[in-house]
Short mmCIF file of C-alpha atoms and ligand atoms in Angstrom, two decimals:
data_model
loop_
_atom_site.label_atom_id
_atom_site.label_comp_id
_atom_site.label_asym_id
_atom_site.label_seq_id
_atom_site.Cartn_x
_atom_site.Cartn_y
_atom_site.Cartn_z
CA MET A 14 -22.48 0.85 15.49
CA LYS A 15 -19.03 1.26 13.91
CA ASP A 16 -18.06 -2.43 13.59
CA LEU A 17 -19.52 -5.90 13.32
CA LEU A 18 -17.36 -7.68 15.90
CA ARG A 19 -19.90 -10.18 17.27
CA THR A 20 -23.23 -11.59 16.08
CA GLU A 21 -24.86 -10.52 19.35
CA HIS A 22 -24.30 -6.83 18.52
CA LEU A 23 -26.89 -6.95 15.70
CA THR A 24 -30.60 -6.29 16.18
CA ARG A 25 -33.48 -7.70 14.16
CA ALA A 26 -33.85 -4.31 12.43
CA ASP A 27 -30.15 -4.33 11.45
CA VAL A 28 -30.42 -7.85 10.02
CA ASP A 29 -33.59 -7.01 8.09
CA LEU A 30 -31.91 -3.92 6.60
CA ILE A 31 -28.79 -5.89 5.60
CA LEU A 32 -30.84 -8.71 4.05
CA ASP A 33 -33.15 -6.32 2.16
CA THR A 34 -30.18 -4.54 0.60
CA ALA A 35 -28.45 -7.87 -0.09
CA SER A 36 -31.49 -8.92 -2.13
CA GLU A 37 -31.19 -5.67 -4.10
CA PHE A 38 -27.51 -6.39 -4.74
CA ALA A 39 -28.44 -9.90 -5.94
CA ALA A 40 -30.79 -8.35 -8.52
CA ASN A 41 -28.30 -5.65 -9.46
CA PRO A 42 -24.75 -6.25 -8.18
CA LEU A 43 -23.54 -2.86 -9.47
CA ARG A 44 -26.39 -0.85 -7.91
CA SER A 45 -23.90 1.11 -5.75
CA SER A 46 -20.77 0.70 -7.81
CA SER A 47 -19.28 4.02 -6.75
CA ALA A 48 -20.01 3.72 -3.00
CA LEU A 49 -16.35 2.88 -2.32
CA ALA A 50 -14.80 4.69 -5.31
CA HIS A 51 -11.15 5.54 -4.60
CA LYS A 52 -11.41 3.66 -1.29
CA SER A 53 -9.72 0.49 -0.06
CA VAL A 54 -10.77 -2.33 2.24
CA ALA A 55 -8.14 -4.44 3.99
CA ILE A 56 -8.94 -8.16 4.30
CA TYR A 57 -6.59 -9.75 6.84
CA MET A 58 -6.78 -13.52 7.38
CA THR A 59 -4.62 -15.71 9.62
CA LYS A 60 -6.76 -18.78 8.77
CA PRO A 61 -7.59 -20.19 5.30
CA SER A 62 -10.76 -19.15 3.48
CA THR A 63 -12.42 -19.91 0.16
CA ARG A 64 -15.89 -18.37 0.36
CA THR A 65 -15.36 -15.48 2.75
CA ARG A 66 -12.29 -14.25 0.91
CA LEU A 67 -13.85 -14.49 -2.56
CA ALA A 68 -17.12 -12.98 -1.32
CA SER A 69 -15.34 -10.10 0.44
CA GLU A 70 -12.96 -9.22 -2.40
CA SER A 71 -15.69 -9.34 -5.03
CA ALA A 72 -18.11 -7.41 -2.79
CA VAL A 73 -15.60 -4.58 -2.38
CA ALA A 74 -14.96 -4.58 -6.14
CA HIS A 75 -18.71 -4.37 -6.84
CA LEU A 76 -18.89 -1.30 -4.58
CA GLY A 77 -16.14 0.31 -6.65
CA GLY A 78 -13.43 -0.12 -4.01
CA THR A 79 -10.07 -1.87 -3.97
CA PRO A 80 -9.70 -4.95 -1.75
CA ILE A 81 -6.24 -5.37 -0.21
CA PHE A 82 -5.73 -8.96 0.85
CA LEU A 83 -3.23 -9.57 3.66
CA ARG A 84 -2.50 -13.14 4.66
CA GLY A 85 -1.29 -14.17 8.13
CA ASP A 86 2.34 -13.17 8.46
CA ASP A 87 2.12 -10.48 5.72
CA LEU A 88 1.69 -7.90 8.50
CA GLN A 89 4.26 -6.77 11.07
CA LEU A 90 1.55 -7.68 13.60
CA GLY A 91 2.89 -11.24 13.39
CA ARG A 92 6.36 -9.94 14.35
CA GLY A 93 5.27 -8.10 17.45
CA GLU A 94 3.90 -4.77 16.22
CA THR A 95 1.02 -3.90 18.50
CA ILE A 96 -2.66 -4.14 17.63
CA GLN A 97 -2.96 -0.43 18.49
CA ASP A 98 -0.27 0.64 16.00
CA THR A 99 -1.56 -1.75 13.33
CA ALA A 100 -5.13 -0.46 13.77
CA ARG A 101 -3.95 3.13 13.41
CA ILE A 102 -2.06 2.43 10.19
CA ILE A 103 -4.86 0.39 8.58
CA SER A 104 -7.34 3.12 9.57
CA GLY A 105 -5.15 5.69 7.81
CA PHE A 106 -4.93 3.77 4.53
CA CYS A 107 -8.24 1.94 4.33
CA ASP A 108 -11.96 2.56 4.83
CA ALA A 109 -12.81 -0.80 6.42
CA LEU A 110 -11.05 -3.89 7.75
CA ILE A 111 -12.32 -7.44 7.40
CA ILE A 112 -10.51 -9.86 9.69
CA ARG A 113 -10.46 -13.64 10.15
CA THR A 114 -8.36 -14.97 13.02
CA PHE A 115 -8.27 -17.17 16.13
CA ALA A 116 -8.93 -15.02 19.22
CA GLN A 117 -12.14 -13.01 19.45
CA SER A 118 -10.27 -10.64 21.79
CA ASP A 119 -7.91 -9.66 18.92
CA VAL A 120 -10.89 -8.71 16.76
CA ASP A 121 -12.46 -6.77 19.64
CA ALA A 122 -9.15 -4.92 20.22
CA LEU A 123 -8.79 -4.06 16.51
CA GLY A 124 -12.32 -2.68 16.58
CA ALA A 125 -11.58 -0.61 19.68
CA HIS A 126 -8.38 0.89 18.24
CA SER A 127 -9.51 1.46 14.63
CA SER A 128 -11.40 4.50 13.43
CA ILE A 129 -12.83 2.53 10.47
CA PRO A 130 -15.43 -0.28 10.50
CA VAL A 131 -13.98 -3.68 11.48
CA ILE A 132 -15.85 -6.81 10.37
CA ASN A 133 -15.40 -10.22 12.01
CA ALA A 134 -14.94 -12.75 9.19
CA LEU A 135 -14.68 -15.70 11.66
CA THR A 136 -13.00 -16.27 15.00
CA ASP A 137 -12.80 -19.34 17.22
CA ASP A 138 -16.01 -18.09 18.88
CA ASP A 139 -18.20 -16.55 16.20
CA HIS A 140 -18.96 -16.20 12.46
CA PRO A 141 -21.45 -13.32 12.05
CA THR A 142 -21.17 -12.80 8.28
CA GLN A 143 -21.99 -16.47 7.64
CA LEU A 144 -25.23 -16.11 9.57
CA LEU A 145 -26.30 -13.19 7.37
CA ALA A 146 -26.11 -15.43 4.29
CA ASP A 147 -27.82 -18.22 6.21
CA TRP A 148 -30.75 -16.04 7.23
CA LEU A 149 -31.15 -14.64 3.73
CA THR A 150 -31.47 -18.25 2.58
CA ILE A 151 -33.94 -19.05 5.37
CA ARG A 152 -36.03 -15.93 4.67
CA GLU A 153 -36.17 -16.72 0.94
CA THR A 154 -37.23 -20.29 1.66
CA PHE A 155 -39.83 -19.82 4.39
CA GLY A 156 -40.80 -16.14 4.18
CA ALA A 157 -40.94 -13.78 7.13
CA ASP A 158 -43.40 -15.86 9.18
CA ILE A 159 -41.33 -18.46 10.98
CA GLN A 160 -43.75 -19.10 13.86
CA GLY A 161 -43.96 -22.80 14.66
CA ARG A 162 -40.79 -23.60 12.76
CA LYS A 163 -37.70 -25.19 14.33
CA PHE A 164 -34.16 -24.37 13.16
CA VAL A 165 -31.67 -27.04 14.19
CA TYR A 166 -27.87 -27.09 14.19
CA LEU A 167 -26.25 -30.51 14.72
CA GLY A 168 -22.62 -31.29 15.51
CA ASP A 169 -19.70 -29.51 17.13
CA GLY A 170 -20.56 -26.80 19.67
CA ASN A 171 -18.17 -24.42 17.92
CA ASN A 172 -18.16 -20.88 16.45
CA MET A 173 -21.00 -21.84 14.06
CA ALA A 174 -23.14 -23.30 16.86
CA HIS A 175 -22.70 -20.09 18.89
CA ALA A 176 -23.56 -17.84 15.96
CA TRP A 177 -26.52 -20.07 15.03
CA LEU A 178 -28.07 -19.80 18.52
CA ILE A 179 -27.42 -16.07 18.85
CA MET A 180 -28.68 -15.10 15.38
CA GLY A 181 -31.73 -17.34 15.83
CA ALA A 182 -32.44 -15.54 19.10
CA ILE A 183 -32.13 -12.16 17.36
CA MET A 184 -34.56 -13.30 14.64
CA GLY A 185 -37.16 -14.50 17.18
CA ALA A 186 -36.84 -18.12 16.06
CA HIS A 187 -37.04 -21.49 17.78
CA VAL A 188 -33.36 -22.45 17.52
CA VAL A 189 -31.76 -25.66 18.67
CA ALA A 190 -28.16 -26.83 18.96
CA ALA A 191 -27.80 -30.61 19.23
CA THR A 192 -24.23 -31.39 20.26
CA PRO A 193 -22.36 -33.84 22.49
CA SER A 194 -22.21 -32.89 26.16
CA GLY A 195 -18.89 -31.87 27.72
CA LYS A 196 -15.91 -30.72 25.63
CA TRP A 197 -17.81 -30.25 22.39
CA ALA A 198 -20.93 -28.55 23.73
CA PRO A 199 -21.42 -24.84 22.93
CA ASP A 200 -19.79 -22.38 25.35
CA ALA A 201 -21.99 -21.49 28.31
CA THR A 202 -21.52 -17.77 27.62
CA ALA A 203 -22.85 -18.11 24.05
CA ILE A 204 -25.90 -20.03 25.29
CA ALA A 205 -26.50 -17.41 28.01
CA THR A 206 -26.20 -14.58 25.45
CA ALA A 207 -28.70 -16.26 23.11
CA LYS A 208 -31.14 -16.83 26.00
CA LEU A 209 -30.81 -13.22 27.14
CA ILE A 210 -31.59 -11.91 23.64
CA ALA A 211 -34.47 -14.40 23.37
CA GLN A 212 -36.15 -12.73 26.35
CA THR A 213 -36.63 -9.59 24.27
CA THR A 214 -37.46 -11.20 20.91
CA GLY A 215 -39.75 -14.10 21.87
CA ALA A 216 -37.25 -16.65 20.56
CA THR A 217 -36.82 -20.12 22.06
CA VAL A 218 -33.22 -21.28 22.55
CA GLU A 219 -32.66 -24.97 23.19
CA VAL A 220 -29.49 -27.03 23.66
CA THR A 221 -29.88 -30.80 23.56
CA HIS A 222 -27.70 -33.87 23.27
CA ASP A 223 -30.36 -35.92 21.45
CA PRO A 224 -30.04 -35.61 17.64
CA HIS A 225 -33.26 -37.49 16.91
CA ALA A 226 -35.41 -35.34 19.20
CA ALA A 227 -33.77 -32.25 17.68
CA ALA A 228 -34.40 -33.31 14.08
CA LYS A 229 -38.06 -34.21 14.69
CA GLU A 230 -40.31 -31.78 12.76
CA ALA A 231 -37.41 -29.39 12.08
CA SER A 232 -37.57 -26.95 9.17
CA VAL A 233 -33.78 -26.72 8.87
CA LEU A 234 -31.00 -29.14 9.68
CA TYR A 235 -27.65 -27.31 9.65
CA THR A 236 -24.20 -28.71 10.23
CA ASP A 237 -20.51 -27.75 10.07
CA VAL A 238 -17.18 -29.56 9.81
CA TRP A 239 -16.21 -31.60 12.84
CA MET A 240 -12.58 -30.42 12.78
CA SER A 241 -12.45 -26.63 12.73
CA MET A 242 -9.43 -24.54 11.79
CA GLY A 243 -7.09 -24.59 14.80
CA ASP A 244 -8.61 -27.71 16.40
CA LEU A 245 -6.15 -30.17 17.96
CA GLU A 246 -5.29 -33.06 15.60
CA SER A 247 -4.49 -35.11 18.73
CA GLU A 248 -8.20 -35.02 19.66
CA LYS A 249 -9.48 -35.90 16.20
CA SER A 250 -10.35 -39.58 16.68
CA GLU A 251 -12.05 -38.96 20.05
CA LYS A 252 -13.95 -36.01 18.59
CA ILE A 253 -15.17 -37.91 15.53
CA ARG A 254 -16.37 -40.74 17.77
CA GLU A 255 -18.33 -38.33 19.99
CA LEU A 256 -19.82 -36.46 17.05
CA ALA A 257 -20.79 -39.52 14.97
CA PRO A 258 -24.41 -39.67 16.27
CA PHE A 259 -24.92 -36.06 15.11
CA ALA A 260 -24.09 -36.72 11.45
CA VAL A 261 -26.86 -35.52 9.14
CA THR A 262 -28.06 -38.63 7.33
CA ASN A 263 -31.18 -39.59 5.38
CA GLU A 264 -32.47 -41.14 8.59
CA LEU A 265 -32.33 -37.79 10.42
CA MET A 266 -33.68 -35.85 7.43
CA ALA A 267 -36.68 -38.25 7.35
CA LEU A 268 -37.72 -36.94 10.79
CA THR A 269 -38.00 -33.34 9.57
CA GLU A 270 -40.94 -31.40 8.07
CA THR A 271 -41.87 -32.17 4.46
CA ASP A 272 -40.67 -28.71 3.31
CA SER A 273 -37.42 -28.85 5.32
CA ILE A 274 -34.02 -27.87 3.94
CA PHE A 275 -30.43 -28.87 4.65
CA MET A 276 -27.83 -26.13 5.21
CA HIS A 277 -24.03 -26.12 5.68
CA CYS A 278 -21.63 -23.18 5.87
CA LEU A 279 -19.00 -25.22 3.95
CA PRO A 280 -16.34 -26.53 3.56
CA ALA A 281 -18.01 -29.95 3.90
CA HIS A 282 -16.62 -33.40 4.57
CA ARG A 283 -19.01 -35.84 2.92
CA GLY A 284 -19.26 -39.06 4.92
CA GLU A 285 -18.37 -37.27 8.18
CA GLU A 286 -20.78 -34.57 9.39
CA VAL A 287 -23.16 -35.13 6.44
CA SER A 288 -23.82 -37.94 4.01
CA SER A 289 -23.43 -37.29 0.27
CA SER A 290 -27.06 -38.23 -0.32
CA VAL A 291 -28.16 -35.35 1.94
CA ILE A 292 -25.71 -32.60 0.94
CA ASP A 293 -26.07 -33.40 -2.77
CA GLY A 294 -29.78 -34.27 -2.49
CA PRO A 295 -32.96 -32.33 -3.27
CA LYS A 296 -33.32 -30.66 0.16
CA SER A 297 -29.84 -29.17 0.15
CA VAL A 298 -29.58 -25.39 -0.40
CA ILE A 299 -25.80 -25.16 0.10
CA TRP A 300 -24.96 -23.45 -3.20
CA ARG A 301 -27.61 -20.75 -2.87
CA GLU A 302 -26.45 -20.24 0.73
CA ALA A 303 -22.76 -19.99 -0.32
CA PHE A 304 -23.46 -17.47 -3.08
CA HIS A 305 -25.41 -15.30 -0.64
CA ARG A 306 -22.09 -14.67 1.10
CA ARG A 307 -21.16 -11.98 -1.43
CA THR A 308 -24.34 -9.96 -1.46
CA THR A 309 -24.69 -10.05 2.32
CA ILE A 310 -21.08 -8.95 2.84
CA GLN A 311 -21.53 -6.30 0.14
CA SER A 312 -24.60 -5.02 1.97
CA LEU A 313 -22.87 -5.13 5.36
CA ILE A 314 -19.88 -3.09 4.11
CA TYR A 315 -22.23 -0.67 2.35
CA HIS A 316 -24.31 0.04 5.46
CA LEU A 317 -21.42 0.04 7.96
CA THR A 318 -19.42 2.54 5.91
CA ARG A 319 -22.52 4.77 5.84
CA SER A 320 -23.05 4.42 9.64
CA GLU A 321 -26.48 2.88 9.04
CA ILE A 322 -26.20 -0.13 11.36
CA LEU A 323 -27.53 0.90 14.75
CA GLY A 324 -26.60 -2.17 16.79
CA ARG A 325 -27.70 -3.23 20.24
CA ALA A 326 -27.07 -0.74 23.04
CA SER A 327 -26.21 -3.43 25.59
CA LEU A 328 -27.23 -6.90 26.65
N1 CP B 29 -18.21 -20.69 5.21
C1 CP B 29 -17.00 -20.11 5.19
O1 CP B 29 -16.67 -19.20 5.98
O2 CP B 29 -16.15 -20.61 4.23
P1 CP B 29 -14.61 -20.25 4.06
O3 CP B 29 -13.90 -20.79 5.28
O4 CP B 29 -14.21 -20.93 2.78
O5 CP B 29 -14.47 -18.76 3.99
N1 NVA B 30 -16.15 -24.16 12.30
C1 NVA B 30 -15.43 -23.98 11.06
C2 NVA B 30 -16.16 -23.02 10.18
C3 NVA B 30 -15.58 -22.86 8.81
C4 NVA B 30 -16.35 -21.87 7.98
C5 NVA B 30 -14.02 -23.45 11.38
O1 NVA B 30 -13.89 -22.57 12.24
O2 NVA B 30 -13.07 -23.94 10.78
#
């Protein structure tokens, strides 16, 4: 597989390989410090980023390459140059492209027209690199045997909910998304994709609108901001009202397993999707999770640029 455009393109073997190498990079960040010597990686973002940008730039540096950060309207793409022409130029100058933007179709098109690996660093629909850090955190916490464990996302049925269900399906897990019904439920196509993958991995994919039933005996409660980048401010008060029952509070955490953890991709809004006592409490693993962003992205770039990610033939 040339690119990582969508979470669903990864197999369990790909994820295991990426996480194994990420653990090696955690022990020795400079293990492959000449892998990208004299090479450059473009990082193009039309939405803000703290973690993904810092993780990507430092990952490229640790591989001996030069990160070239391009923000929103830095490129002629914003002034009407085509994706095809842009892809050809970036492919000529750089050895990989990391992109964060709105439309998944733009990322897919850049992948199709580039000769170099293209990595999705978040779209409105998906966030595959986040899930690599999340599953490294989960694997470290619970080991490889996750039978009988339940992994629960609560909140907006957004890009993170989609990626959570699909990656959980790839990993053979019992994954749950607890969201409001209607406008803020996960997209039907993401649910269908997760269920299709689950048929081959033995995973269980569940979507519910009952936060208490979801949290009961869970090993992980995961949440995300209620207002994502690009969401309509005009819908904010309605959205917050609908999402309020899905806030991760001490009451919900009390329903979970004794060895449960709390996860969040960050940025967080304390007092909205999670209470301070949970996110800053003893079950929270948010900092370990955030710092896994670098080693997992470092590993992903390393393996993609060596054509070592096989990917899924088709769904
Ligand atoms: N979790 C995450 O993607 O954070 P940033 O938006 O800060 O990159
Ligand atoms: N759902 C959030 C994730 C941020 C990492 C957003 O898209 O803004």
